[in-house]
Amino acid sequence: MSLTLTVDGPRWRAHLEAVADAQPGIVPVAKGNGYGFTLGRLARRTQWLADRGHDVRTLAVGTYDELPEVAQRWHGDLLVLTPWRPWVPLPDPALAKRLVHTVSRLADLRDLLHADPTARVVLERMTSMLRHGMAARELWEAGDLLRKHPGARVEGLALHLPLGQGTHLGEVTRLVNDYVAAEIPARGRPEVWVSHLTDDELATLRRQYADFTVRPRIGTALWLGDRGALRVTATVLDVHPVERGEAFGYRGRTAPKSGHVLVVSGGTAHGIGLEAPTGEQSIRARAATLARGGLDAVGFVRSPYAIDGKQRLFAEPPHMQASMLFLPHGARVPEVGEEVDVRVRYTATGFDRVVVTD
């Protein structure tokens, strides 16, 4: 009676190992809802990759609040992707040795080194995303500051790039050159920690900067890269025949024609019906948005639930833990207890159960 994510274990694990093999120095990303798997499960799976001999030394989380969920399940270094700010308390000394802070402002670097002169940091350079990062001049000043703090450990340069929009190699080359020009003190081989480069772009970057270690931070392509290994299902909880004009639901809507109302597991508490912007800009995507808006205006909204391969309409807006669907006359009516497929956005969905098969 739950919204369930079922994972084909052998297929998923083979995909994880293939990605880790293809990307030496990979930094798995476990943040938010753990891409639907939970943070703890991803931390354990990252440890499994390392134990299997893959070049995995660091796990990245999104925020400092996520550290407790992963620190006991993963034994290597921990990178926090959200830049450190002065109001963030420093962790206990045992965790501090494993922790790598992202620093995106010169003022924050001063404050962090004052609070912990031995802090480990990556310096984030501003990219065309315009989210976080230092300008070139700030990098130069950071280099001057770090030379006065020999106890600090600079792990490298961090770059968070936009999704899509063509190749990013020209931008990355310029930003890495800024880092080189700043003469940032480093212990050993310099590193560049980067997100959202393609496999070909990463290979080119490794060739262009052979004296750097490239550390690709990968989340979606790692955990969700083989969608064929994943299946989301809901349970049919109840089935009610309705005639045209018959009222149902919280809001007393009436059936547009004869058929059935299905009650299925999964509601707003799981993220069902809570749609986030996708960022799609194609004509097809815009047309789909207009079509959904037209359906919504007349009380019909396509649900993520599919029966016999066809997405069915919500009978009314989802409830907290269940949803009501309208099934027109003539369609096969599933039995109570039957599982139906659900299309979800994994990063915005909380599952009742995650089942990983052997």
XYZ file of C-alpha atoms in Angstrom:
358
model
C 0.000 0.000 0.000
C 2.870 2.337 -0.776
C 4.680 4.350 -3.404
C 7.634 2.091 -4.144
C 10.903 2.497 -6.010
C 12.127 -0.907 -7.159
C 15.729 -1.107 -8.306
C 17.142 -3.895 -10.458
C 20.159 -4.364 -8.202
C 22.573 -6.163 -10.569
C 21.835 -3.775 -13.448
C 22.097 -0.661 -11.262
C 25.342 -1.768 -9.640
C 26.838 -2.596 -13.043
C 25.958 0.920 -14.207
C 27.550 2.505 -11.132
C 30.765 0.587 -11.698
C 30.806 1.472 -15.396
C 30.539 5.189 -14.596
C 33.215 4.934 -11.892
C 35.529 3.105 -14.330
C 34.986 5.734 -17.014
C 35.594 8.669 -14.647
C 38.668 8.195 -12.453
C 38.613 10.521 -9.465
C 34.818 10.675 -9.573
C 33.116 12.539 -6.727
C 29.656 10.995 -6.247
C 27.050 13.575 -5.235
C 24.473 12.688 -2.574
C 22.209 15.613 -1.738
C 18.590 16.567 -1.134
C 16.413 13.471 -1.068
C 19.304 11.332 -2.282
C 17.908 11.283 -5.822
C 15.026 9.230 -4.415
C 17.274 6.566 -2.852
C 17.966 8.427 0.464
C 21.297 9.927 1.457
C 22.271 7.015 3.659
C 21.848 4.469 0.886
C 23.971 6.538 -1.520
C 26.698 6.945 1.105
C 26.819 3.172 1.612
C 26.897 2.599 -2.141
C 29.770 5.082 -2.507
C 31.692 3.148 0.133
C 30.926 -0.028 -1.825
C 32.450 1.530 -4.955
C 35.605 2.449 -3.042
C 35.808 -1.014 -1.479
C 35.560 -2.501 -4.977
C 38.743 -0.660 -5.923
C 37.329 2.286 -7.844
C 39.054 5.669 -7.634
C 36.529 7.232 -5.254
C 38.029 9.289 -2.457
C 35.422 11.977 -1.787
C 31.641 12.077 -1.421
C 29.883 15.404 -2.030
C 26.796 16.541 -0.132
C 24.689 19.608 -0.770
C 24.627 21.225 2.672
C 26.259 20.978 6.078
C 22.980 19.698 7.537
C 23.292 16.588 5.355
C 26.645 15.521 6.802
C 25.254 13.462 9.727
C 23.297 11.284 7.270
C 26.420 10.189 5.415
C 29.446 10.604 7.705
C 29.048 7.226 9.433
C 28.264 5.332 6.229
C 31.117 6.677 4.107
C 34.657 6.653 5.492
C 36.455 8.960 3.071
C 36.545 12.722 2.585
C 33.384 14.832 2.458
C 32.882 17.872 0.226
C 30.049 20.331 0.957
C 28.873 21.914 -2.292
C 27.055 24.878 -0.744
C 29.690 27.527 0.004
C 30.644 28.049 3.635
C 29.311 31.165 5.334
C 30.364 32.654 8.713
C 27.164 31.563 10.463
C 27.839 27.882 9.696
C 29.276 26.237 12.825
C 32.452 24.248 12.330
C 32.181 20.483 12.840
C 33.840 18.495 15.598
C 37.589 17.923 15.105
C 37.207 14.289 14.040
C 34.934 15.224 11.131
C 36.885 18.394 10.323
C 39.848 16.298 9.162
C 37.650 14.729 6.481
C 35.719 17.855 5.531
C 36.394 19.989 2.460
C 34.683 23.387 2.462
C 33.643 25.182 -0.706
C 34.608 28.862 -0.420
C 33.175 31.330 -2.910
C 33.937 34.736 -1.347
C 37.202 36.253 -0.218
C 35.653 37.569 3.008
C 34.465 34.067 3.893
C 37.928 32.650 3.283
C 39.352 35.145 5.783
C 36.705 34.232 8.371
C 37.141 30.490 7.865
C 40.927 30.628 8.193
C 40.555 32.736 11.326
C 38.179 30.132 12.825
C 40.187 27.135 11.576
C 43.709 27.840 10.251
C 43.997 24.208 9.121
C 40.762 24.144 7.094
C 40.605 22.208 3.834
C 39.024 24.212 1.019
C 38.201 24.310 -2.656
C 37.977 27.782 -4.147
C 34.898 28.263 -6.301
C 35.301 30.446 -9.383
C 32.253 32.253 -10.759
C 30.967 30.662 -13.969
C 28.340 31.751 -16.476
C 25.737 30.276 -14.105
C 26.225 33.334 -11.863
C 25.336 31.392 -8.727
C 28.410 31.364 -6.478
C 32.067 32.072 -7.014
C 34.994 34.452 -6.952
C 36.073 36.786 -9.724
C 39.608 36.481 -11.102
C 40.875 39.340 -8.934
C 39.461 37.681 -5.808
C 41.331 34.488 -6.702
C 44.593 36.445 -6.829
C 43.849 37.983 -3.440
C 42.932 34.531 -2.099
C 46.340 33.307 -3.218
C 48.030 36.111 -1.271
C 45.926 35.320 1.797
C 46.597 31.576 1.652
C 50.342 32.088 1.422
C 50.071 33.695 4.865
C 48.259 30.605 6.228
C 50.557 27.650 5.519
C 48.424 25.385 7.721
C 45.449 25.616 5.370
C 45.037 22.940 2.714
C 43.790 24.015 -0.707
C 42.248 21.071 -2.520
C 41.780 22.904 -5.816
C 39.420 24.890 -8.003
C 35.642 24.286 -8.086
C 33.547 25.014 -11.180
C 29.768 24.594 -11.363
C 28.674 24.961 -14.978
C 25.261 25.372 -16.621
C 23.425 22.396 -18.054
C 23.468 22.114 -21.836
C 23.986 25.282 -23.889
C 26.739 23.760 -26.012
C 30.335 23.088 -25.069
C 31.816 24.629 -21.924
C 35.466 23.918 -22.745
C 36.284 27.502 -23.726
C 34.875 28.829 -20.463
C 36.595 26.127 -18.396
C 39.943 26.821 -20.060
C 39.692 30.509 -19.255
C 38.730 29.866 -15.628
C 41.443 27.270 -15.029
C 43.983 29.706 -16.486
C 42.754 32.317 -13.971
C 43.444 29.818 -11.194
C 46.935 29.091 -12.494
C 47.683 32.815 -12.755
C 46.598 33.357 -9.139
C 49.394 31.019 -7.980
C 47.227 29.380 -5.346
C 49.469 27.401 -2.969
C 48.737 23.697 -3.104
C 50.093 20.540 -1.572
C 50.963 18.236 -4.405
C 49.120 17.999 -7.699
C 46.528 20.766 -8.324
C 42.928 19.652 -8.817
C 39.859 20.983 -10.603
C 36.481 19.878 -9.258
C 33.886 20.292 -11.979
C 30.192 19.637 -12.588
C 28.209 19.189 -15.817
C 30.895 18.399 -18.362
C 30.324 15.629 -20.890
C 32.598 12.598 -21.072
C 34.306 14.036 -24.162
C 34.792 17.419 -22.482
C 36.313 15.769 -19.421
C 38.697 13.765 -21.607
C 39.769 16.935 -23.414
C 40.237 18.767 -20.125
C 42.498 15.976 -18.848
C 44.612 16.212 -21.989
C 44.847 20.009 -21.924
C 45.780 20.137 -18.230
C 47.792 16.975 -17.785
C 49.399 18.391 -14.635
C 45.939 18.725 -12.986
C 43.791 16.014 -11.463
C 40.244 16.359 -12.781
C 37.571 15.494 -10.204
C 34.142 15.197 -11.897
C 31.265 15.704 -9.454
C 28.468 13.460 -10.712
C 24.998 12.889 -9.295
C 22.180 12.349 -11.799
C 24.262 10.535 -14.422
C 25.603 8.192 -11.742
C 22.573 7.323 -9.629
C 19.849 7.805 -12.258
C 21.822 7.236 -15.438
C 20.224 3.876 -16.270
C 16.500 4.494 -15.937
C 15.813 0.980 -17.175
C 17.041 -0.282 -13.805
C 14.390 1.726 -11.966
C 10.649 1.256 -11.665
C 8.187 3.273 -9.596
C 4.830 1.748 -8.698
C 1.759 2.600 -6.658
C -0.877 0.329 -5.191
C -4.537 0.456 -6.201
C -6.305 0.966 -2.872
C -9.935 1.179 -4.016
C -12.088 1.145 -7.158
C -15.504 2.818 -7.421
C -17.859 2.770 -10.430
C -19.382 6.192 -11.203
C -22.068 7.410 -13.573
C -22.010 10.672 -15.474
C -22.855 13.553 -13.147
C -22.150 11.590 -9.947
C -20.287 13.607 -7.298
C -17.080 12.428 -5.638
C -14.007 13.663 -3.779
C -13.252 16.503 -1.374
C -14.602 19.147 -3.705
C -17.722 17.385 -4.900
C -16.669 17.253 -8.539
C -18.915 15.333 -10.893
C -17.921 12.576 -13.249
C -17.788 13.821 -16.872
C -18.925 10.407 -18.128
C -19.433 6.922 -16.797
C -16.364 5.052 -15.676
C -14.450 4.352 -12.489
C -12.681 6.360 -9.829
C -9.465 4.689 -8.707
C -7.820 5.471 -5.389
C -4.077 4.853 -5.578
C -1.203 5.304 -3.152
C 0.951 8.402 -3.437
C 0.037 12.024 -2.806
C 1.429 15.447 -2.125
C 3.460 14.162 0.843
C 5.393 12.066 -1.684
C 5.733 14.907 -4.172
C 2.946 13.679 -6.461
C 1.311 16.601 -8.231
C 3.876 19.102 -6.958
C 5.451 20.022 -10.261
C 8.706 21.964 -10.361
C 9.873 23.950 -13.408
C 11.829 21.692 -15.762
C 13.738 24.352 -17.652
C 12.748 22.798 -20.994
C 12.856 25.399 -23.770
C 11.957 23.369 -26.861
C 8.824 24.091 -28.881
C 7.536 20.622 -28.020
C 7.955 21.259 -24.288
C 6.158 24.602 -24.538
C 3.307 23.010 -26.454
C 2.980 20.339 -23.766
C 2.816 23.053 -21.095
C 0.012 24.810 -22.979
C -1.865 21.526 -23.367
C -1.606 20.806 -19.634
C -2.832 24.289 -18.886
C -5.868 23.763 -21.110
C -6.721 20.493 -19.409
C -6.327 22.095 -15.990
C -8.713 24.886 -16.927
C -11.541 22.400 -17.541
C -10.744 20.213 -14.548
C -8.762 17.450 -16.252
C -5.116 17.105 -15.329
C -2.937 14.273 -16.570
C -1.495 12.308 -13.695
C 1.866 10.518 -13.538
C 0.021 7.204 -13.048
C -0.099 4.848 -16.036
C -2.447 1.917 -16.507
C -1.703 -0.457 -19.358
C 0.842 2.017 -20.672
C -1.503 5.031 -20.794
C -1.266 7.956 -18.389
C -4.589 8.556 -16.681
C -6.228 11.783 -15.520
C -6.481 12.944 -11.946
C -10.118 12.895 -10.847
C -9.216 15.762 -8.502
C -6.011 17.230 -7.055
C -3.926 14.682 -5.149
C -4.556 14.175 -1.439
C -1.714 14.017 1.064
C -1.017 10.267 0.792
C -3.358 9.070 -1.939
C -4.643 10.199 -5.312
C -7.937 9.719 -7.132
C -7.857 8.901 -10.847
C -10.640 8.830 -13.421
C -10.809 5.793 -15.667
C -13.354 6.112 -18.514
C -15.782 3.373 -19.453
C -14.205 0.734 -21.667
C -10.744 0.845 -20.147
C -9.492 -2.170 -18.210
C -10.183 -1.699 -14.515
C -7.301 -2.862 -12.295
C -7.999 -4.900 -9.183
C -7.558 -3.607 -5.650
C -3.997 -4.449 -4.647
C -2.648 -4.278 -8.191
C 0.507 -2.250 -8.841
C 0.456 0.508 -11.461
C 3.400 2.385 -12.932
C 4.163 5.974 -11.954
C 6.356 8.475 -13.778
C 8.072 10.744 -11.284
C 10.836 13.283 -10.967
C 13.178 11.335 -8.705
C 14.805 14.374 -7.117
C 11.409 15.660 -5.971
C 9.802 12.397 -4.841
C 9.831 10.698 -1.446
C 9.163 6.976 -1.631
C 7.584 4.879 1.100
C 9.850 2.000 0.183
C 13.002 1.511 -1.849
C 13.513 -2.118 -2.799
C 16.862 -3.123 -4.305
C 16.722 -6.617 -5.746
C 19.615 -9.055 -5.535
